[in-house]
């Protein structure tokens, strides 16, 4: 059914309902004799139908829309309503055979009432038009890039709700734009960090291999040492590429995470074992503390091992000689809590909210002196957070500058 057909049907239903209510009141409240109801009904149908059709035509958007502005629309609707009322009154007066003098007085009163209605409509439309204009100007400023734009909220009607929605949209757009700029800045920093960390092992491996190829190193022992150094540099390069690939999967939400009941105790033991030699060489103590009731946890063993590895490697990187690293695991009713804490230099308060961001290095608060083997491009903590969240857990950090840092995360129990 077309829009015109729906409009016509709705108008007929409304007209029939209004006629039925009017006749019911006429018979019960106004005391019109039942014998006169048919004549009254014919009068209402005739005059009301003609005037109603004229009012519908005038109120059609194609007609009323030619009147510009809210003021014009409200005045137009008021005049159309006055036309409808005047037509009905005149039709009734004609049937009652009023004298010509009485009809003139009635016409004068109707004209005066119509003018008053138009004036009151114009007066009432002024604040509405002003509020609509405020919204229009606010929209124009927002479109021109003034994201701090706000419009006043007046009253409790639909326009007030629209103003509140506009202000909310402007705030959301401002936050989204700020976040987009931060993401773009982080992307540039990440690209710069990755470019540096890719270039360093690649250049080292190339120099070592060229030295062997050009005959700079001739004896077998030196060649073996150069090749071993080149292999280590290429391993760093491979680890960095793997970090980037894993982070891209986490960001895209396509990393497969098959969870199973896993022994956290075994994973912690393996992690400590893999770092023992490195910690001893640096003079750092590695201590593991695992409660008896932590197992099993619901996890992906390889991914959880990666989290533990990243956190312990990060702690070892920032813990000086004679320092201590604790790896603890305790069980609550529904979750297992894991903590990796160190006695390193700590993290500055202004850096702490950003440590899980990609490419964050925190040179101001966590020195990298002596860390020539670091090629993580600052991705380790970002990957740890992504993997823990993919496990359905939470990860957070606490730190005091000069007193060490603590990283805690939760896992669901199996």
C-alpha positions as a Markdown table, in Angstrom:
| # | Residue | x | y | z |
|---|---|---|---|---|
| 1 | Unk | 0.0 | 0.0 | 0.0 |
| 2 | Unk | 1.4 | 3.4 | -1.0 |
| 3 | Unk | 2.0 | 6.3 | 1.4 |
| 4 | Unk | -0.9 | 8.2 | 0.0 |
| 5 | Unk | -3.3 | 5.3 | 0.5 |
| 6 | Unk | -2.1 | 4.9 | 4.2 |
| 7 | Unk | -2.6 | 8.7 | 4.8 |
| 8 | Unk | -6.1 | 8.6 | 3.3 |
| 9 | Unk | -7.1 | 5.5 | 5.3 |
| 10 | Unk | -5.8 | 7.1 | 8.5 |
| 11 | Unk | -7.6 | 10.3 | 7.8 |
| 12 | Unk | -10.9 | 8.4 | 7.2 |
| 13 | Unk | -10.5 | 6.4 | 10.4 |
| 14 | Unk | -9.8 | 9.6 | 12.4 |
| 15 | Unk | -12.7 | 11.4 | 10.8 |
| 16 | Unk | -15.1 | 8.5 | 11.6 |
| 17 | Unk | -13.9 | 8.4 | 15.2 |
| 18 | Unk | -14.2 | 12.1 | 15.7 |
| 19 | Unk | -17.8 | 12.0 | 14.3 |
| 20 | Unk | -18.8 | 9.1 | 16.5 |
| 21 | Unk | -17.5 | 10.8 | 19.7 |
| 22 | Unk | -19.2 | 14.1 | 18.7 |
| 23 | Unk | -22.6 | 12.5 | 18.1 |
| 24 | Unk | -22.3 | 10.6 | 21.4 |
| 25 | Unk | -21.6 | 13.8 | 23.3 |
| 26 | Unk | -24.4 | 15.6 | 21.4 |
| 27 | Unk | -26.9 | 12.9 | 22.4 |
| 28 | Unk | -25.9 | 12.4 | 26.0 |
| 29 | Unk | -24.2 | 15.7 | 27.3 |
| 30 | Unk | -25.5 | 18.4 | 25.0 |
| 31 | Unk | -29.1 | 17.1 | 25.0 |
| 32 | Unk | -29.8 | 17.2 | 21.2 |
| 33 | Unk | -33.0 | 15.1 | 20.4 |
| 34 | Unk | -32.3 | 11.8 | 18.8 |
| 35 | Unk | -34.6 | 12.9 | 15.9 |
| 36 | Unk | -32.2 | 15.7 | 15.1 |
| 37 | Unk | -29.0 | 13.6 | 15.3 |
| 38 | Unk | -29.3 | 12.5 | 11.6 |
| 39 | Unk | -29.4 | 16.1 | 10.4 |
| 40 | Unk | -26.6 | 17.1 | 12.7 |
| 41 | Unk | -24.6 | 14.1 | 11.4 |
| 42 | Unk | -25.2 | 15.1 | 7.8 |
| 43 | Unk | -24.2 | 18.7 | 8.6 |
| 44 | Unk | -21.0 | 17.5 | 10.3 |
| 45 | Unk | -20.1 | 15.1 | 7.4 |
| 46 | Unk | -20.8 | 17.7 | 4.8 |
| 47 | Unk | -19.1 | 20.8 | 6.3 |
| 48 | Unk | -16.4 | 18.9 | 8.2 |
| 49 | Unk | -15.6 | 16.7 | 5.1 |
| 50 | Unk | -15.1 | 19.7 | 2.8 |
| 51 | Unk | -13.2 | 21.8 | 5.3 |
| 52 | Unk | -11.2 | 18.7 | 6.5 |
| 53 | Unk | -10.1 | 17.9 | 2.9 |
| 54 | Unk | -9.1 | 21.5 | 2.4 |
| 55 | Unk | -7.0 | 21.4 | 5.7 |
| 56 | Unk | -5.3 | 18.2 | 4.7 |
| 57 | Unk | -4.3 | 19.6 | 1.3 |
| 58 | Unk | -3.0 | 22.8 | 2.9 |
| 59 | Unk | -1.0 | 20.8 | 5.6 |
| 60 | Unk | 0.6 | 18.5 | 3.0 |
| 61 | Unk | 4.4 | 18.9 | 3.1 |
| 62 | Unk | 4.4 | 19.9 | -0.5 |
| 63 | Unk | 2.2 | 22.9 | 0.4 |
| 64 | Unk | 3.1 | 23.7 | 4.0 |
| 65 | Unk | 6.8 | 23.0 | 3.2 |
| 66 | Unk | 6.9 | 26.1 | 1.0 |
| 67 | Unk | 6.6 | 28.2 | 4.2 |
| 68 | Unk | 10.1 | 28.7 | 5.5 |
| 69 | Unk | 11.2 | 28.2 | 9.1 |
| 70 | Unk | 9.6 | 26.9 | 12.3 |
| 71 | Unk | 7.7 | 30.1 | 12.8 |
| 72 | Unk | 6.1 | 29.9 | 9.4 |
| 73 | Unk | 5.2 | 26.3 | 9.9 |
| 74 | Unk | 3.5 | 26.9 | 13.3 |
| 75 | Unk | 1.7 | 30.0 | 12.1 |
| 76 | Unk | 0.5 | 28.1 | 9.0 |
| 77 | Unk | -0.8 | 25.2 | 11.1 |
| 78 | Unk | -2.5 | 27.7 | 13.4 |
| 79 | Unk | -4.2 | 29.4 | 10.4 |
| 80 | Unk | -5.3 | 26.1 | 9.0 |
| 81 | Unk | -6.8 | 25.1 | 12.3 |
| 82 | Unk | -8.6 | 28.4 | 12.4 |
| 83 | Unk | -9.8 | 27.8 | 8.9 |
| 84 | Unk | -11.2 | 24.4 | 9.9 |
| 85 | Unk | -13.0 | 25.9 | 13.0 |
| 86 | Unk | -14.3 | 28.9 | 11.1 |
| 87 | Unk | -15.7 | 26.7 | 8.3 |
| 88 | Unk | -17.5 | 24.5 | 10.7 |
| 89 | Unk | -19.0 | 27.5 | 12.6 |
| 90 | Unk | -20.0 | 29.2 | 9.4 |
| 91 | Unk | -21.7 | 26.1 | 8.1 |
| 92 | Unk | -23.6 | 25.7 | 11.4 |
| 93 | Unk | -24.6 | 29.4 | 11.4 |
| 94 | Unk | -25.9 | 29.2 | 7.9 |
| 95 | Unk | -28.1 | 26.3 | 8.9 |
| 96 | Unk | -29.4 | 28.2 | 11.9 |
| 97 | Unk | -30.5 | 31.1 | 9.6 |
| 98 | Unk | -28.7 | 33.8 | 11.5 |
| 99 | Unk | -29.5 | 37.3 | 10.4 |
| 100 | Unk | -27.1 | 39.1 | 8.1 |
| 101 | Unk | -26.1 | 41.4 | 11.0 |
| 102 | Unk | -25.4 | 38.5 | 13.3 |
| 103 | Unk | -23.4 | 36.7 | 10.5 |
| 104 | Unk | -21.3 | 39.8 | 10.1 |
| 105 | Unk | -20.6 | 40.0 | 13.8 |
| 106 | Unk | -19.7 | 36.3 | 13.8 |
| 107 | Unk | -17.3 | 36.7 | 10.9 |
| 108 | Unk | -15.7 | 39.6 | 12.6 |
| 109 | Unk | -15.2 | 37.6 | 15.8 |
| 110 | Unk | -13.8 | 34.6 | 13.8 |
| 111 | Unk | -11.3 | 36.9 | 12.0 |
| 112 | Unk | -10.2 | 38.4 | 15.2 |
| 113 | Unk | -9.8 | 34.9 | 16.8 |
| 114 | Unk | -7.8 | 33.7 | 13.8 |
| 115 | Unk | -5.5 | 36.7 | 14.0 |
| 116 | Unk | -5.0 | 36.2 | 17.7 |
| 117 | Unk | -4.3 | 32.5 | 17.1 |
| 118 | Unk | -1.7 | 33.4 | 14.5 |
| 119 | Unk | -0.1 | 35.9 | 16.8 |
| 120 | Unk | 0.1 | 33.4 | 19.7 |
| 121 | Unk | 1.5 | 30.8 | 17.4 |
| 122 | Unk | 4.2 | 33.2 | 16.2 |
| 123 | Unk | 5.0 | 34.1 | 19.8 |
| 124 | Unk | 5.2 | 30.5 | 20.8 |
| 125 | Unk | 7.3 | 29.6 | 17.8 |
| 126 | Unk | 10.0 | 32.1 | 18.6 |
| 127 | Unk | 11.9 | 30.1 | 21.3 |
| 128 | Unk | 11.5 | 26.9 | 19.3 |
| 129 | Unk | 13.0 | 28.6 | 16.2 |
| 130 | Unk | 15.8 | 30.0 | 18.3 |
| 131 | Unk | 16.7 | 26.6 | 19.7 |
| 132 | Unk | 16.5 | 25.0 | 16.3 |
| 133 | Unk | 18.9 | 27.7 | 15.0 |
| 134 | Unk | 21.3 | 27.0 | 17.9 |
| 135 | Unk | 21.3 | 23.4 | 16.8 |
| 136 | Unk | 21.9 | 24.3 | 13.2 |
| 137 | Unk | 24.8 | 26.6 | 14.1 |
| 138 | Unk | 26.3 | 24.0 | 16.3 |
| 139 | Unk | 26.1 | 21.4 | 13.6 |
| 140 | Unk | 27.8 | 23.8 | 11.2 |
| 141 | Unk | 30.6 | 24.4 | 13.7 |
| 142 | Unk | 31.0 | 20.7 | 14.3 |
| 143 | Unk | 31.2 | 20.0 | 10.6 |
| 144 | Unk | 33.9 | 22.7 | 10.2 |
| 145 | Unk | 36.1 | 20.9 | 12.7 |
| 146 | Unk | 35.2 | 22.6 | 16.0 |
| 147 | Unk | 34.9 | 19.4 | 18.0 |
| 148 | Unk | 34.6 | 21.2 | 21.3 |
| 149 | Unk | 31.2 | 22.7 | 20.2 |
| 150 | Unk | 28.3 | 22.5 | 22.7 |
| 151 | Unk | 24.7 | 23.7 | 22.4 |
| 152 | Unk | 22.6 | 24.9 | 25.3 |
| 153 | Unk | 20.0 | 22.4 | 26.6 |
| 154 | Unk | 16.8 | 24.2 | 27.4 |
| 155 | Unk | 13.6 | 22.6 | 28.7 |
| 156 | Unk | 12.6 | 19.0 | 28.8 |
| 157 | Unk | 11.0 | 18.4 | 25.3 |
| 158 | Unk | 12.3 | 16.7 | 22.2 |
| 159 | Unk | 14.5 | 19.6 | 21.2 |
| 160 | Unk | 16.2 | 19.4 | 24.6 |
| 161 | Unk | 16.7 | 15.7 | 24.1 |
| 162 | Unk | 18.1 | 16.4 | 20.6 |
| 163 | Unk | 20.5 | 19.0 | 22.1 |
| 164 | Unk | 21.7 | 16.5 | 24.7 |
| 165 | Unk | 22.2 | 13.9 | 22.0 |
| 166 | Unk | 24.2 | 16.5 | 20.0 |
| 167 | Unk | 26.4 | 17.3 | 22.9 |
| 168 | Unk | 27.0 | 13.6 | 23.6 |
| 169 | Unk | 27.8 | 13.0 | 19.9 |
| 170 | Unk | 30.3 | 16.0 | 20.0 |
| 171 | Unk | 32.0 | 14.6 | 23.1 |
| 172 | Unk | 32.2 | 11.1 | 21.6 |
| 173 | Unk | 33.5 | 12.5 | 18.3 |
| 174 | Unk | 36.1 | 14.6 | 20.2 |
| 175 | Unk | 37.3 | 11.5 | 22.2 |
| 176 | Unk | 37.3 | 9.4 | 19.0 |
| 177 | Unk | 39.4 | 12.0 | 17.2 |
| 178 | Unk | 41.8 | 12.3 | 20.1 |
| 179 | Unk | 42.1 | 8.5 | 20.3 |
| 180 | Unk | 42.7 | 8.3 | 16.5 |
| 181 | Unk | 45.5 | 10.8 | 16.8 |
| 182 | Unk | 47.0 | 8.9 | 19.7 |
| 183 | Unk | 46.7 | 5.6 | 17.7 |
| 184 | Unk | 48.3 | 7.3 | 14.7 |
| 185 | Unk | 51.1 | 8.7 | 16.9 |
| 186 | Unk | 51.6 | 5.2 | 18.4 |
| 187 | Unk | 51.6 | 3.7 | 14.9 |
| 188 | Unk | 54.4 | 6.0 | 13.8 |
| 189 | Unk | 56.4 | 5.3 | 17.0 |
| 190 | Unk | 55.9 | 1.6 | 16.5 |
| 191 | Unk | 57.1 | 1.8 | 12.9 |
| 192 | Unk | 60.1 | 3.7 | 13.9 |
| 193 | Unk | 60.9 | 1.3 | 16.7 |
| 194 | Unk | 60.4 | -1.7 | 14.5 |
| 195 | Unk | 62.5 | -0.2 | 11.8 |
| 196 | Unk | 65.4 | 0.3 | 14.2 |
| 197 | Unk | 65.1 | -3.1 | 15.8 |
| 198 | Unk | 64.9 | -4.8 | 12.4 |
| 199 | Unk | 67.9 | -2.9 | 11.1 |
| 200 | Unk | 70.2 | -3.6 | 14.0 |
| 201 | Unk | 70.3 | -7.5 | 13.9 |
| 202 | Unk | 70.1 | -7.4 | 10.1 |
| 203 | Unk | 73.0 | -5.1 | 9.8 |
| 204 | Unk | 75.0 | -7.1 | 12.4 |
| 205 | Unk | 74.3 | -10.4 | 10.6 |
| 206 | Unk | 75.2 | -8.9 | 7.2 |
| 207 | Unk | 78.5 | -7.5 | 8.5 |
| 208 | Unk | 79.5 | -10.9 | 10.1 |
| 209 | Unk | 78.6 | -12.8 | 6.9 |
| 210 | Unk | 80.4 | -10.3 | 4.7 |
| 211 | Unk | 83.5 | -10.6 | 6.8 |
| 212 | Unk | 83.5 | -14.3 | 6.3 |
| 213 | Unk | 82.7 | -14.0 | 2.6 |
| 214 | Unk | 85.4 | -11.4 | 2.0 |
| 215 | Unk | 88.1 | -13.5 | 3.7 |
| 216 | Unk | 88.6 | -11.1 | 6.6 |
| 217 | Unk | 88.2 | -14.0 | 8.9 |
| 218 | Unk | 90.2 | -17.0 | 7.7 |
| 219 | Unk | 90.8 | -19.4 | 10.6 |
| 220 | Unk | 88.0 | -22.0 | 11.3 |
| 221 | Unk | 87.6 | -21.0 | 15.0 |
| 222 | Unk | 86.9 | -17.3 | 14.1 |
| 223 | Unk | 84.5 | -18.3 | 11.3 |
| 224 | Unk | 82.6 | -20.5 | 13.7 |
| 225 | Unk | 82.4 | -17.7 | 16.2 |
| 226 | Unk | 81.2 | -15.2 | 13.5 |
| 227 | Unk | 78.6 | -17.7 | 12.2 |
| 228 | Unk | 77.3 | -18.3 | 15.7 |
| 229 | Unk | 77.0 | -14.5 | 16.2 |
| 230 | Unk | 75.2 | -14.2 | 12.9 |
| 231 | Unk | 72.8 | -17.0 | 13.8 |
| 232 | Unk | 71.9 | -15.3 | 17.1 |
| 233 | Unk | 71.2 | -12.0 | 15.3 |
| 234 | Unk | 69.0 | -13.8 | 12.8 |
| 235 | Unk | 67.1 | -15.5 | 15.7 |
| 236 | Unk | 66.5 | -12.1 | 17.2 |
| 237 | Unk | 65.1 | -11.0 | 13.8 |
| 238 | Unk | 62.9 | -14.0 | 13.6 |
| 239 | Unk | 61.6 | -13.4 | 17.2 |
| 240 | Unk | 60.7 | -9.8 | 16.3 |
| 241 | Unk | 58.9 | -10.9 | 13.1 |
| 242 | Unk | 56.9 | -13.5 | 15.2 |
| 243 | Unk | 56.0 | -10.8 | 17.7 |
| 244 | Unk | 54.7 | -8.6 | 15.0 |
| 245 | Unk | 52.7 | -11.5 | 13.5 |
| 246 | Unk | 51.2 | -12.5 | 16.8 |
| 247 | Unk | 50.3 | -8.9 | 17.7 |
| 248 | Unk | 48.6 | -8.5 | 14.3 |
| 249 | Unk | 46.5 | -11.6 | 15.0 |
| 250 | Unk | 45.6 | -10.3 | 18.5 |
| 251 | Unk | 44.5 | -6.9 | 17.1 |
| 252 | Unk | 42.5 | -8.6 | 14.3 |
| 253 | Unk | 40.9 | -11.0 | 16.8 |
| 254 | Unk | 41.8 | -14.0 | 14.6 |
| 255 | Unk | 44.3 | -15.7 | 17.0 |
| 256 | Unk | 43.1 | -19.2 | 17.8 |
| 257 | Unk | 43.0 | -19.8 | 21.5 |
| 258 | Unk | 42.1 | -23.4 | 22.3 |
| 259 | Unk | 41.9 | -23.6 | 26.1 |
| 260 | Unk | 42.5 | -26.8 | 28.1 |
| 261 | Unk | 43.2 | -27.9 | 31.6 |
| 262 | Unk | 46.9 | -27.1 | 32.1 |
| 263 | Unk | 49.5 | -27.5 | 34.8 |
| 264 | Unk | 50.5 | -23.9 | 35.8 |
| 265 | Unk | 53.2 | -25.4 | 38.2 |
| 266 | Unk | 54.9 | -27.1 | 35.3 |
| 267 | Unk | 54.8 | -23.9 | 33.1 |
| 268 | Unk | 56.3 | -21.8 | 35.9 |
| 269 | Unk | 59.0 | -24.4 | 36.5 |
| 270 | Unk | 59.9 | -24.5 | 32.8 |
| 271 | Unk | 60.0 | -20.7 | 32.6 |
| 272 | Unk | 62.4 | -20.5 | 35.6 |
| 273 | Unk | 64.6 | -23.2 | 34.2 |
| 274 | Unk | 64.9 | -21.4 | 30.9 |
| 275 | Unk | 66.1 | -18.2 | 32.6 |
| 276 | Unk | 68.4 | -19.7 | 35.2 |
| 277 | Unk | 71.6 | -19.4 | 33.3 |
| 278 | Unk | 70.8 | -15.9 | 32.1 |
| 279 | Unk | 69.9 | -14.8 | 35.6 |
| 280 | Unk | 73.0 | -16.3 | 37.1 |
| 281 | Unk | 75.2 | -14.6 | 34.5 |
| 282 | Unk | 73.7 | -11.3 | 35.5 |
| 283 | Unk | 73.8 | -12.0 | 39.3 |
| 284 | Unk | 70.0 | -12.0 | 39.7 |
| 285 | Unk | 68.1 | -14.4 | 41.9 |
| 286 | Unk | 65.0 | -16.2 | 40.4 |
| 287 | Unk | 62.5 | -17.4 | 43.0 |
| 288 | Unk | 59.4 | -19.3 | 42.3 |
| 289 | Unk | 56.5 | -19.7 | 44.8 |
| 290 | Unk | 53.5 | -21.8 | 43.7 |
| 291 | Unk | 50.6 | -22.8 | 46.0 |
| 292 | Unk | 49.6 | -26.4 | 46.2 |
| 293 | Unk | 46.1 | -25.9 | 44.8 |
| 294 | Unk | 46.8 | -23.8 | 41.7 |
| 295 | Unk | 46.4 | -26.7 | 39.2 |
| 296 | Unk | 44.7 | -27.1 | 36.9 |
| 297 | Unk | 44.1 | -23.8 | 35.1 |
| 298 | Unk | 42.1 | -23.3 | 31.9 |
| 299 | Unk | 44.7 | -22.1 | 29.4 |
| 300 | Unk | 46.6 | -22.6 | 26.1 |
| 301 | Unk | 49.9 | -24.0 | 27.3 |
| 302 | Unk | 52.1 | -22.4 | 24.6 |
| 303 | Unk | 50.5 | -19.0 | 24.8 |
| 304 | Unk | 50.6 | -18.9 | 28.6 |
| 305 | Unk | 54.2 | -20.0 | 28.5 |
| 306 | Unk | 54.8 | -17.0 | 26.2 |
| 307 | Unk | 53.2 | -14.6 | 28.7 |
| 308 | Unk | 55.4 | -16.0 | 31.5 |
| 309 | Unk | 58.4 | -15.7 | 29.3 |
| 310 | Unk | 57.7 | -12.1 | 28.3 |
| 311 | Unk | 57.1 | -11.0 | 31.9 |
| 312 | Unk | 60.2 | -12.7 | 33.4 |
| 313 | Unk | 62.3 | -11.4 | 30.5 |
| 314 | Unk | 61.0 | -7.9 | 31.1 |
| 315 | Unk | 61.8 | -8.2 | 34.8 |
| 316 | Unk | 65.3 | -9.6 | 34.2 |
| 317 | Unk | 65.9 | -6.8 | 31.7 |
| 318 | Unk | 65.3 | -4.2 | 34.3 |
| 319 | Unk | 66.7 | -5.8 | 37.5 |
| 320 | Unk | 70.2 | -4.9 | 38.4 |
| 321 | Unk | 72.9 | -7.2 | 39.8 |
| 322 | Unk | 72.1 | -8.7 | 43.2 |
| 323 | Unk | 68.4 | -8.1 | 42.5 |
| 324 | Unk | 65.6 | -10.6 | 43.0 |
| 325 | Unk | 62.7 | -11.7 | 40.7 |
| 326 | Unk | 59.7 | -13.5 | 42.3 |
| 327 | Unk | 57.3 | -15.6 | 40.2 |
| 328 | Unk | 54.3 | -16.4 | 42.4 |
| 329 | Unk | 51.0 | -18.2 | 41.8 |
| 330 | Unk | 48.1 | -18.4 | 44.3 |
| 331 | Unk | 44.6 | -19.8 | 44.0 |
| 332 | Unk | 41.3 | -18.1 | 44.8 |
| 333 | Unk | 37.8 | -19.7 | 44.6 |
| 334 | Unk | 37.3 | -19.1 | 40.8 |
| 335 | Unk | 40.6 | -17.8 | 39.5 |
| 336 | Unk | 44.4 | -18.2 | 39.9 |
| 337 | Unk | 46.5 | -15.2 | 40.4 |
| 338 | Unk | 50.0 | -15.0 | 39.0 |
| 339 | Unk | 52.5 | -12.3 | 39.9 |
| 340 | Unk | 56.0 | -11.5 | 38.5 |
| 341 | Unk | 57.7 | -8.9 | 40.7 |
| 342 | Unk | 61.3 | -7.5 | 40.6 |
| 343 | Unk | 63.5 | -5.3 | 42.7 |
| 344 | Unk | 64.5 | -3.2 | 39.7 |
| 345 | Unk | 64.5 | 0.6 | 39.2 |
| 346 | Unk | 60.7 | 0.7 | 38.9 |
| 347 | Unk | 58.5 | 2.7 | 36.5 |
| 348 | Unk | 57.7 | 6.4 | 36.6 |
| 349 | Unk | 54.1 | 7.2 | 37.5 |
| 350 | Unk | 53.5 | 9.0 | 34.3 |
| 351 | Unk | 54.7 | 6.0 | 32.3 |
| 352 | Unk | 52.8 | 3.3 | 34.2 |
| 353 | Unk | 49.4 | 3.8 | 32.4 |
| 354 | Unk | 51.2 | 3.2 | 29.0 |
| 355 | Unk | 53.4 | 0.2 | 29.6 |
| 356 | Unk | 51.1 | -2.2 | 27.9 |
| 357 | Unk | 50.9 | -0.1 | 24.7 |
| 358 | Unk | 52.8 | -1.1 | 21.6 |
| 359 | Unk | 56.3 | 0.2 | 21.2 |
| 360 | Unk | 56.4 | 1.7 | 24.7 |
| 361 | Unk | 59.9 | 1.5 | 26.0 |
| 362 | Unk | 59.9 | 3.9 | 29.0 |
| 363 | Unk | 63.5 | 4.9 | 28.6 |
| 364 | Unk | 62.9 | 7.7 | 31.1 |
| 365 | Unk | 62.1 | 5.3 | 33.9 |
| 366 | Unk | 63.6 | 1.9 | 33.1 |
| 367 | Unk | 67.2 | 2.1 | 31.8 |
| 368 | Unk | 68.3 | -0.1 | 29.0 |
| 369 | Unk | 71.9 | 0.1 | 29.7 |
| 370 | Unk | 73.6 | -3.2 | 29.0 |
| 371 | Unk | 70.6 | -4.6 | 27.2 |
| 372 | Unk | 72.2 | -5.0 | 23.8 |
| 373 | Unk | 70.3 | -8.3 | 23.4 |
| 374 | Unk | 66.9 | -6.6 | 23.5 |
| 375 | Unk | 65.1 | -6.7 | 20.2 |
| 376 | Unk | 61.5 | -6.7 | 21.3 |
| 377 | Unk | 60.5 | -3.3 | 20.0 |
| 378 | Unk | 58.5 | -2.9 | 23.1 |
| 379 | Unk | 56.0 | -5.6 | 22.0 |
| 380 | Unk | 56.4 | -8.0 | 24.9 |
| 381 | Unk | 54.0 | -6.5 | 27.4 |
| 382 | Unk | 51.5 | -5.6 | 24.7 |
| 383 | Unk | 51.5 | -9.3 | 23.6 |
| 384 | Unk | 51.2 | -10.5 | 27.2 |
| 385 | Unk | 48.1 | -8.3 | 27.7 |
| 386 | Unk | 46.5 | -9.5 | 24.5 |
| 387 | Unk | 47.1 | -13.2 | 25.4 |
| 388 | Unk | 45.8 | -12.8 | 28.9 |
| 389 | Unk | 42.7 | -11.0 | 27.7 |
| 390 | Unk | 42.2 | -13.8 | 25.1 |
| 391 | Unk | 42.3 | -16.2 | 28.1 |
| 392 | Unk | 39.5 | -14.3 | 29.7 |
| 393 | Unk | 41.8 | -12.9 | 32.4 |
| 394 | Unk | 43.0 | -9.4 | 33.4 |
| 395 | Unk | 46.5 | -8.1 | 33.7 |
| 396 | Unk | 47.8 | -5.0 | 35.5 |
| 397 | Unk | 51.0 | -3.5 | 36.8 |
| 398 | Unk | 52.1 | -1.7 | 40.0 |
| 399 | Unk | 55.4 | 0.0 | 40.6 |
| 400 | Unk | 57.3 | 2.4 | 42.8 |
| 401 | Unk | 60.2 | 4.2 | 41.2 |
| 402 | Unk | 63.4 | 2.9 | 42.7 |
| 403 | Unk | 61.7 | 0.0 | 44.5 |
| 404 | Unk | 60.8 | -2.4 | 41.6 |
| 405 | Unk | 57.6 | -3.4 | 39.7 |
| 406 | Unk | 55.0 | -6.0 | 40.0 |
| 407 | Unk | 52.9 | -7.5 | 37.1 |
| 408 | Unk | 49.8 | -9.5 | 38.1 |
| 409 | Unk | 47.3 | -11.4 | 36.0 |
| 410 | Unk | 44.4 | -13.8 | 36.5 |
| 411 | Unk | 43.5 | -17.2 | 34.9 |
| 412 | Unk | 40.3 | -19.2 | 35.1 |
| 413 | Unk | 40.5 | -22.4 | 37.1 |
| 414 | Unk | 40.1 | -25.7 | 35.2 |
